[in-house]
Amino acid sequence: MSERWARTFLTAYRFAGAAAYPLIGPYVAWRTSRGKEDRIRRRERYGIAGRERPDGPVIWIHAASVGETIAVVPLVESILDYGVNIVLTTGTVTSAQVADERLGDRIIHQYVPLDLKPAVSRFLDHWRPDLAIIAESEIWPMTILELGARRVPQVLVNGRLSDRSFKSWKKRANIAEALFENLAHVVAQSDVDGERFLSLGARPVTVSGNLKVDTTPPPADERTLYTLKRQLGARPTWAAISTHDGEEVVAAEVHAMLHKRHHGLLTIVVPRHPDRAEALAAQISGMGLKVARRSKGDRITADTDILLGDTMGEMGLYLRLTEIAFVGRSLTSEGGQNPLEPAMLDTAVLAGRNVQNFRETYQRLLDSGGAKLVRDRDMLAGAVNFLLSNEVARHEMMAAGAATVDEMRGALALTLKSLEPYIQPLVVKSRLKGANGR
């Protein structure tokens, strides 16, 4: 595909919409049918604002879901200290709740518009952002093109390209280059990510590390934590968190293999998608195990085998109930989930071998002894058994993980340094407007 053809294609896409781009049309349809929307605020998906635009400069920051939202909270707070207005968009109800809990009315929250020209244009016409900051891997052609046409600087922060995404873009290298040249700066998570963005045509690219390292550990309600710890007593525990299809059954099988060896063992299973809880509870109960569901307020009794953590926003609670955590989407699925939260909370981290999406983080934890990878159910059972049986080894692993997280901090400062040339003019503009208004 020639560069000229790629630019012609993207120009056609800009005016024709998602139907002109086969990778995006199905994605837009998928997004609108996921059932993760706030029906009352559905109009925001079509770029119809739910709030008035404030006076002065506005920075638009976008974080797709819960993980990205938590990652950008310290960045948002740092920018707010400059006195510049922020419109924060997210894509799910749960991420909107996180934004409200952690940032409140200090920012304006909106649901992100669909990547269709009418929706994006309405959004930009209303908010008129002076700068757009996009988190992680949200590469939306229509949004990027419209911002580029309006000469709004776009900075991708905490940038990440998975193996799959990189291969997909490499097949369309000319389209990627024609898109990525609209980005004023890419701040990548790792050297590998930085090299990938460079190879796709992004300029300039700097590496900051992972913003998620500079976040605070997930919180827990103290009263609820106290109640659950009283119900647990001195029972040994381990957790399987952020699990995907098949991994919950593996966790239940590991429990069945170990519960006689470790009297009173409780296994905590926290599925990545709690809407699967009904089926999971039935499936695990069918294995002869007693399940207590957190969402139903079930009490943990002496004969409870599995605590099913089928709630949102309580990962901090579950991790504080154990010292061993298997992190899912790594054994029966691929890509992995973020191991930073359990490591922050002094938890020995276990995972399957399919952790490509968090390769550098896992490598750091593996090198320090803060994490261990397992190849299958039996190896997972062996690792959990070893850690339950060896307090010294378990605590050494927990300490190594926490120390590694501390060593990895610093991404926020590096990101702010990269953003400074774009933010400082807005700070001056905001102060001048304030002085003139008095």
Coordinates of C-alpha atoms in Angstrom, one line a residue, residues 72 109 126 158 180 190 255 282 287 292 313 319 333 356 369 409 425 431:
V72 CA -4.3 8.8 35.0
H109 CA -16.7 13.9 33.3
H126 CA -18.6 22.1 22.1
N158 CA 1.4 5.5 29.1
F180 CA 0.5 8.6 14.0
S190 CA 8.5 0.6 27.9
H255 CA -8.5 -25.7 46.1
A282 CA -23.3 -22.9 39.8
M287 CA -17.8 -29.6 41.9
A292 CA -20.1 -17.6 49.3
G313 CA -14.2 -1.8 42.9
L319 CA -6.0 -8.6 48.2
S333 CA -6.3 -16.9 28.1
Q356 CA 2.7 -10.5 26.9
G369 CA 11.9 -12.8 43.0
R409 CA 8.2 4.5 40.3
P425 CA 1.2 27.9 27.5
R431 CA -3.6 33.1 34.4

